[in-house]
Amino acid sequence: MGHLATLATCSLNQWALDFQGNAERILESIRQAKAAGARVIGRQEQASLRIGPELEITGYGYAQGIWSRPEFEGLFGCTCTLEGLCLDHFLESDTALHAWESLVDILNDPASTDILLDIGMPITHKLVKFPYTNTLPPNSRQCFGGVCTPETYLFELIRPKLSLANDGNYREMRYFSPWKGERVVEDYYLPRIAHRLTGQKKVRIGDALISTLDSCMGTETCEELFTPKPPGLGAGLDGCEIFSNSSGSHHELRKLHTRIDLIRQETLKSGGIYLYANQQGCDGDRLYYDGSAMIIINGKVVAQGSQFSLAEVEVVTATVDLEEVRSYRSSKSRAMQATQQPAYERIEVDMSLSKDSVEVDPLISPSPELEIRFHKPEEEIAFGPACWMWDYLRRSQQAGFFLPLSGGIDSCATAVIVHSMTRLVYKDIIEDKNPQVLKDLLRIVGEPSNSTWRPGSPADIASRLFHTAYFGMAENSSPATRNRAKGLAKDLGAYHLDLNIDTVVNAMTTLFSTVTKYTPQYKLYGGSWASNLALQNIQARLRMVLSYLFAQLLPTVRGRNAENPETQQPGSLLVLGSANVDESLRGYLTKYDCSSADINVSPLLHRPFIIIIPSWVTVLMKNLANLMPAYRWRESQFFGAKSPENGKFQDHVVFKTWFKSKPIISKNDLKKFILWSSTSFSLPILKDFIDAPPTAELEPITDTYTQSDEADMGMSYNELSIYGRLRKIEKLGPYGMWSKLIHTWGDTFSPQQTYEKVRWFFRCYSINRHKMTTLTPSYHAEAYSPDDNRFDLRPFLYPGFEHAYKKIEKRIAAMGVMGTKVPEGVGAEGKKTV
């Protein structure tokens, strides 16, 4: 006979330190779980089982953005890493106090009756801080990190985290300590606020299991799933049948595949029912938590929530048969290992998860296996940043967005992601499934809360909150980029401005000339390389200044809230930047130019076609004639230059650049996203952006010369993408990278050519690294992001890599003629010939 149990898990859009809002979202998830029929049969009455995300009471986003909100005015700047870190706010006693207060408020709410809850928050045990999740198996009211009995609200167990996330985006060990070890259990003395609720003085804390009348429950918490030996395997061998995972896992392209594979593999190995809960949304920083709450039994997905959504609460349920787990575990090989498994302490709870035989309902059956839903990378780029952007906009209380639209593919991608956001908002409004979205939209566009205005299309929404401008130069800007920017803004419905900034640039150069008696000139007109770069940087930085001027005053100009009886404040706009991983890594941006924005809404993806490298002097080109003769090198100042006769590679310094609005996304993924959007969003104009050559348009355009990004960089976007992944993901320095690439590129370049490429990359990277210290907070989407503030911690003042270079040169010399021989069938540019 089957033992059917209906279980619920959820995704919540929590916000770090928003104790009141977080508690309400937890309560709403409880209401939805109960309404969905997740029933647990107890001694006297029914209850529901609800699993929530990790550290859901305090929030755990990687928050760094400064957000304003009435109840948190002056408080933010708070940051939280993936696993529930409000960053240094976790070191404050206020955070722990308010967490306990919120927990008690949740348990005292009528919604929390007759339900079994799993709620996470930080605690201090013997003056040591632990993050923990809680599995609660009672009947009347449940509690965090433990179980409460029905009548007395008893806390049965607090389960602290065994493995902390402490790399990449995570700094959990700055605030917390891991638990003492597997199967270690002690007494925890409850604070007075909990004692007054339950009458208990202490509860068990540690790695234990909850034993019900018909099953056994255990917990894994987020990072523990990703460890080589997840604790669920041992617990499963000791008889645990149901596992909960309260997680805070952020979005990266294609990461969901890994997450699901890990859960499926764990339950495929030892069987079991796995309930996965996750945060969903932006709770204050660069990370977007991509939900996907799910229930898996014996490797089969039977319930899966959305990955990208504007909803604040999403609950998924499934009915599972406990007998399927027992049948799955009948193999002798498992039994032999199970007999050797050390026993876990069990907390006995007088309740059942499944119905008794006399209460069997023949109309209820186990949930069928589902086909797992995965988004294409192009869809991930469209939806993840769009949802993140909406959360940031509504929670920052701002009036909309301002984007410098250059006519290039990068700012185009940013604009398309805004369009994706307006489409999601419009869809939720017309389907009337999320009243909070309409409420937020009315406030953002300056309508009173009782307004009858409703958008008729995504373009209607954009016309009220999305502002763009083309900052051109009469001599440097082409009609093509100007027209593309204007056409795209029109198709999206944005409020667009088209202007030239020559007067402002000329005023700056005139001031400089008046003071110094020196008139800088472009190199096309006989100016020095330093003057040429300085004139480009003036344009780039003035665009940033103008962007903030327009962002602050356009709501006033357009009369936002002018007739709103609830407030007369016009507000201001968030300035959007656009940048991709590759350009940031390469340093292809002017410090404090248009890349200096409030947020970078495009994902940190790599972009194989935009980077900038300064020019080389003519004599240096002799060294690279066989490497990239087709590139137009731009000269810059350089140090340590050696005579071309000695065959040494010349060092140089880059002082350039205009970091055009470019999403922090890979160029390859970026182009695929634009192509996908052109059809999926019915925007044929996007094909014009794909075909357009990337150019900064910071130098005068003539009949014989047009500035080119890749020529300026001295490397292709594909190459730069490879460098980025080898440097960050594979953790290779100059020598290691060269050693790998001589095999990867062995049929295209000689070891000497590969050396020159690697050396040029590390030179550009090292002298521009300081720019990453001021990088605009950007949506994190790539594992090789160069974000210096949180993810990629490096020096910003580098010495040369001479030791590595000398080692490479010795290796090449030892190769003899093979060290410099270009592979057969390959031309001087590294291209295969037919």
mmCIF file of C-alpha atoms in Angstrom, residues 193-402:
data_model
loop_
_atom_site.group_PDB
_atom_site.id
_atom_site.type_symbol
_atom_site.label_atom_id
_atom_site.label_comp_id
_atom_site.label_asym_id
_atom_site.label_seq_id
_atom_site.Cartn_x
_atom_site.Cartn_y
_atom_site.Cartn_z
ATOM 1 C CA ILE A 193 11.947 35.802 23.611
ATOM 2 C CA ALA A 194 11.736 32.145 22.491
ATOM 3 C CA HIS A 195 11.399 30.904 26.061
ATOM 4 C CA ARG A 196 8.359 33.121 26.569
ATOM 5 C CA LEU A 197 6.777 31.601 23.459
ATOM 6 C CA THR A 198 7.377 27.897 24.187
ATOM 7 C CA GLY A 199 8.342 27.676 27.836
ATOM 8 C CA GLN A 200 11.499 25.795 26.807
ATOM 9 C CA LYS A 201 14.929 26.567 28.138
ATOM 10 C CA LYS A 202 16.876 24.554 25.613
ATOM 11 C CA VAL A 203 16.634 22.576 22.377
ATOM 12 C CA ARG A 204 18.958 20.222 20.516
ATOM 13 C CA ILE A 205 21.301 21.809 17.983
ATOM 14 C CA GLY A 206 23.417 19.946 15.459
ATOM 15 C CA ASP A 207 23.398 17.447 12.638
ATOM 16 C CA ALA A 208 20.435 15.285 13.565
ATOM 17 C CA LEU A 209 17.315 13.883 11.898
ATOM 18 C CA ILE A 210 13.607 14.265 12.550
ATOM 19 C CA SER A 211 11.841 10.933 12.983
ATOM 20 C CA THR A 212 8.064 10.947 12.378
ATOM 21 C CA LEU A 213 5.641 8.043 12.805
ATOM 22 C CA ASP A 214 5.962 7.114 9.148
ATOM 23 C CA SER A 215 9.233 8.559 7.848
ATOM 24 C CA CYS A 216 12.482 10.359 8.604
ATOM 25 C CA MET A 217 13.511 13.887 7.564
ATOM 26 C CA GLY A 218 16.910 15.553 7.235
ATOM 27 C CA THR A 219 18.471 18.720 5.877
ATOM 28 C CA GLU A 220 21.128 19.906 3.498
ATOM 29 C CA THR A 221 21.754 23.633 3.220
ATOM 30 C CA CYS A 222 22.764 25.211 -0.074
ATOM 31 C CA GLU A 223 26.557 24.820 -0.262
ATOM 32 C CA GLU A 224 26.428 21.365 1.291
ATOM 33 C CA LEU A 225 24.825 20.089 -1.914
ATOM 34 C CA PHE A 226 27.866 21.263 -3.907
ATOM 35 C CA THR A 227 30.474 19.557 -1.713
ATOM 36 C CA PRO A 228 32.193 16.309 -2.830
ATOM 37 C CA LYS A 229 30.525 14.414 0.016
ATOM 38 C CA PRO A 230 27.109 15.965 0.699
ATOM 39 C CA PRO A 231 25.688 15.063 4.121
ATOM 40 C CA GLY A 232 22.505 13.762 2.527
ATOM 41 C CA LEU A 233 24.302 10.622 1.371
ATOM 42 C CA GLY A 234 25.197 9.557 4.885
ATOM 43 C CA ALA A 235 21.809 10.515 6.262
ATOM 44 C CA GLY A 236 20.167 8.546 3.471
ATOM 45 C CA LEU A 237 22.152 5.439 4.388
ATOM 46 C CA ASP A 238 20.912 5.868 7.953
ATOM 47 C CA GLY A 239 17.300 5.831 6.820
ATOM 48 C CA CYS A 240 16.497 9.466 6.095
ATOM 49 C CA GLU A 241 13.840 9.535 3.337
ATOM 50 C CA ILE A 242 13.003 13.232 2.937
ATOM 51 C CA PHE A 243 15.630 15.934 2.500
ATOM 52 C CA SER A 244 15.041 19.670 2.523
ATOM 53 C CA ASN A 245 17.507 22.127 1.029
ATOM 54 C CA SER A 246 16.982 25.744 2.012
ATOM 55 C CA SER A 247 19.158 27.510 -0.494
ATOM 56 C CA GLY A 248 20.240 30.920 -1.737
ATOM 57 C CA SER A 249 21.684 30.125 -5.140
ATOM 58 C CA HIS A 250 22.310 32.887 -7.669
ATOM 59 C CA HIS A 251 21.932 32.894 -11.413
ATOM 60 C CA GLU A 252 24.773 32.294 -13.818
ATOM 61 C CA LEU A 253 24.322 31.286 -17.407
ATOM 62 C CA ARG A 254 23.667 27.551 -17.638
ATOM 63 C CA LYS A 255 24.125 27.072 -13.869
ATOM 64 C CA LEU A 256 20.666 25.586 -13.350
ATOM 65 C CA HIS A 257 21.783 22.489 -15.222
ATOM 66 C CA THR A 258 24.484 21.901 -12.612
ATOM 67 C CA ARG A 259 22.142 22.453 -9.696
ATOM 68 C CA ILE A 260 19.526 20.013 -10.959
ATOM 69 C CA ASP A 261 22.140 17.443 -11.938
ATOM 70 C CA LEU A 262 23.573 17.463 -8.408
ATOM 71 C CA ILE A 263 20.173 16.888 -6.800
ATOM 72 C CA ARG A 264 19.204 14.217 -9.283
ATOM 73 C CA GLN A 265 22.520 12.417 -8.884
ATOM 74 C CA GLU A 266 22.252 12.422 -5.094
ATOM 75 C CA THR A 267 18.767 10.920 -5.135
ATOM 76 C CA LEU A 268 19.626 8.574 -7.984
ATOM 77 C CA LYS A 269 22.462 7.134 -5.908
ATOM 78 C CA SER A 270 20.636 6.532 -2.667
ATOM 79 C CA GLY A 271 16.994 7.323 -3.340
ATOM 80 C CA GLY A 272 14.926 9.825 -1.438
ATOM 81 C CA ILE A 273 12.597 12.805 -1.712
ATOM 82 C CA TYR A 274 14.372 16.130 -2.129
ATOM 83 C CA LEU A 275 12.671 19.484 -1.531
ATOM 84 C CA TYR A 276 14.664 22.417 -2.883
ATOM 85 C CA ALA A 277 13.791 26.004 -1.903
ATOM 86 C CA ASN A 278 15.557 29.099 -3.199
ATOM 87 C CA GLN A 279 15.583 32.840 -3.097
ATOM 88 C CA GLN A 280 14.246 34.536 -6.240
ATOM 89 C CA GLY A 281 15.015 38.111 -7.248
ATOM 90 C CA CYS A 282 17.454 40.874 -6.381
ATOM 91 C CA ASP A 283 17.688 41.432 -2.658
ATOM 92 C CA GLY A 284 20.152 44.266 -2.737
ATOM 93 C CA ASP A 285 23.236 43.577 -4.806
ATOM 94 C CA ARG A 286 24.778 42.180 -7.979
ATOM 95 C CA LEU A 287 23.274 38.729 -7.758
ATOM 96 C CA TYR A 288 19.940 37.557 -9.074
ATOM 97 C CA TYR A 289 18.602 34.487 -7.289
ATOM 98 C CA ASP A 290 16.861 32.366 -9.844
ATOM 99 C CA GLY A 291 14.272 30.437 -7.860
ATOM 100 C CA SER A 292 13.509 27.103 -9.526
ATOM 101 C CA ALA A 293 12.103 25.551 -6.371
ATOM 102 C CA MET A 294 11.608 21.869 -7.046
ATOM 103 C CA ILE A 295 10.695 18.478 -5.646
ATOM 104 C CA ILE A 296 12.603 15.406 -6.817
ATOM 105 C CA ILE A 297 12.052 11.755 -5.910
ATOM 106 C CA ASN A 298 14.588 9.086 -6.822
ATOM 107 C CA GLY A 299 16.093 11.330 -9.497
ATOM 108 C CA LYS A 300 12.721 12.247 -11.061
ATOM 109 C CA VAL A 301 11.591 15.869 -11.033
ATOM 110 C CA VAL A 302 7.909 15.945 -10.037
ATOM 111 C CA ALA A 303 7.563 19.705 -9.380
ATOM 112 C CA GLN A 304 9.544 22.683 -10.658
ATOM 113 C CA GLY A 305 8.978 26.398 -10.122
ATOM 114 C CA SER A 306 9.900 29.273 -12.411
ATOM 115 C CA GLN A 307 13.481 30.409 -12.806
ATOM 116 C CA PHE A 308 12.659 34.048 -13.630
ATOM 117 C CA SER A 309 9.600 35.782 -12.246
ATOM 118 C CA LEU A 310 8.371 39.130 -10.893
ATOM 119 C CA ALA A 311 6.353 37.344 -8.210
ATOM 120 C CA GLU A 312 7.416 37.838 -4.609
ATOM 121 C CA VAL A 313 6.144 34.421 -3.520
ATOM 122 C CA GLU A 314 5.947 31.202 -5.524
ATOM 123 C CA VAL A 315 4.942 27.891 -3.946
ATOM 124 C CA VAL A 316 5.222 24.512 -5.676
ATOM 125 C CA THR A 317 3.753 21.274 -4.347
ATOM 126 C CA ALA A 318 3.850 17.585 -5.175
ATOM 127 C CA THR A 319 2.283 14.402 -3.852
ATOM 128 C CA VAL A 320 4.883 11.681 -3.330
ATOM 129 C CA ASP A 321 4.719 8.036 -2.316
ATOM 130 C CA LEU A 322 7.072 7.135 0.528
ATOM 131 C CA GLU A 323 6.974 3.504 -0.592
ATOM 132 C CA GLU A 324 8.751 4.463 -3.834
ATOM 133 C CA VAL A 325 11.800 5.448 -1.798
ATOM 134 C CA ARG A 326 11.800 2.202 0.138
ATOM 135 C CA SER A 327 11.457 0.134 -3.007
ATOM 136 C CA TYR A 328 14.245 2.099 -4.693
ATOM 137 C CA ARG A 329 16.580 1.390 -1.764
ATOM 138 C CA SER A 330 16.155 -2.367 -1.798
ATOM 139 C CA SER A 331 19.487 -3.135 -3.480
ATOM 140 C CA LYS A 332 22.016 -5.218 -1.535
ATOM 141 C CA SER A 333 24.903 -2.914 -2.359
ATOM 142 C CA ARG A 334 23.135 -0.067 -0.582
ATOM 143 C CA ALA A 335 22.248 -2.323 2.347
ATOM 144 C CA MET A 336 25.866 -3.339 2.819
ATOM 145 C CA GLN A 337 26.950 0.299 3.043
ATOM 146 C CA ALA A 338 23.983 1.197 5.254
ATOM 147 C CA THR A 339 25.043 -1.345 7.879
ATOM 148 C CA GLN A 340 28.367 0.452 8.183
ATOM 149 C CA GLN A 341 26.877 3.969 8.378
ATOM 150 C CA PRO A 342 27.283 5.624 11.816
ATOM 151 C CA ALA A 343 23.912 6.451 13.334
ATOM 152 C CA TYR A 344 22.448 9.946 13.491
ATOM 153 C CA GLU A 345 20.678 11.198 16.581
ATOM 154 C CA ARG A 346 16.959 11.291 15.911
ATOM 155 C CA ILE A 347 14.444 13.727 17.288
ATOM 156 C CA GLU A 348 11.177 11.822 17.615
ATOM 157 C CA VAL A 349 7.977 13.642 16.731
ATOM 158 C CA ASP A 350 4.547 12.130 17.275
ATOM 159 C CA MET A 351 3.102 12.842 13.822
ATOM 160 C CA SER A 352 2.749 11.384 10.350
ATOM 161 C CA LEU A 353 3.473 12.815 6.940
ATOM 162 C CA SER A 354 1.217 10.385 5.082
ATOM 163 C CA LYS A 355 -2.399 9.438 5.630
ATOM 164 C CA ASP A 356 -3.484 6.381 7.541
ATOM 165 C CA SER A 357 -4.948 3.513 5.537
ATOM 166 C CA VAL A 358 -8.481 4.313 6.708
ATOM 167 C CA GLU A 359 -8.132 7.831 5.307
ATOM 168 C CA VAL A 360 -6.935 6.914 1.824
ATOM 169 C CA ASP A 361 -8.452 9.087 -0.918
ATOM 170 C CA PRO A 362 -8.475 7.172 -4.236
ATOM 171 C CA LEU A 363 -8.712 10.440 -6.160
ATOM 172 C CA ILE A 364 -5.252 11.460 -4.974
ATOM 173 C CA SER A 365 -2.258 10.014 -6.825
ATOM 174 C CA PRO A 366 1.492 10.645 -6.856
ATOM 175 C CA SER A 367 2.636 13.574 -8.994
ATOM 176 C CA PRO A 368 3.965 12.399 -12.380
ATOM 177 C CA GLU A 369 7.507 12.997 -13.545
ATOM 178 C CA LEU A 370 7.961 16.310 -15.373
ATOM 179 C CA GLU A 371 10.203 17.239 -18.248
ATOM 180 C CA ILE A 372 12.813 19.554 -16.781
ATOM 181 C CA ARG A 373 12.529 23.110 -18.100
ATOM 182 C CA PHE A 374 15.726 24.888 -19.101
ATOM 183 C CA HIS A 375 15.940 28.296 -20.736
ATOM 184 C CA LYS A 376 18.191 28.979 -23.676
ATOM 185 C CA PRO A 377 21.171 31.233 -22.803
ATOM 186 C CA GLU A 378 19.533 33.994 -24.860
ATOM 187 C CA GLU A 379 16.400 33.692 -22.740
ATOM 188 C CA GLU A 380 18.454 33.751 -19.549
ATOM 189 C CA ILE A 381 20.042 37.016 -20.692
ATOM 190 C CA ALA A 382 16.624 38.446 -21.510
ATOM 191 C CA PHE A 383 14.799 37.449 -18.338
ATOM 192 C CA GLY A 384 17.357 37.321 -15.508
ATOM 193 C CA PRO A 385 18.677 40.910 -15.773
ATOM 194 C CA ALA A 386 15.150 42.151 -16.551
ATOM 195 C CA CYS A 387 13.780 40.731 -13.285
ATOM 196 C CA TRP A 388 16.820 42.007 -11.376
ATOM 197 C CA MET A 389 16.322 45.456 -12.889
ATOM 198 C CA TRP A 390 12.647 45.573 -11.926
ATOM 199 C CA ASP A 391 13.441 44.700 -8.314
ATOM 200 C CA TYR A 392 16.136 47.358 -8.183
ATOM 201 C CA LEU A 393 13.886 50.024 -9.699
ATOM 202 C CA ARG A 394 10.881 49.427 -7.490
ATOM 203 C CA ARG A 395 12.875 49.020 -4.299
ATOM 204 C CA SER A 396 15.083 52.046 -4.932
ATOM 205 C CA GLN A 397 11.958 54.236 -5.200
ATOM 206 C CA GLN A 398 13.268 55.890 -8.373
ATOM 207 C CA ALA A 399 11.325 57.248 -11.356
ATOM 208 C CA GLY A 400 12.780 55.097 -14.112
ATOM 209 C CA PHE A 401 15.953 54.644 -16.149
ATOM 210 C CA PHE A 402 18.263 56.815 -18.220
#
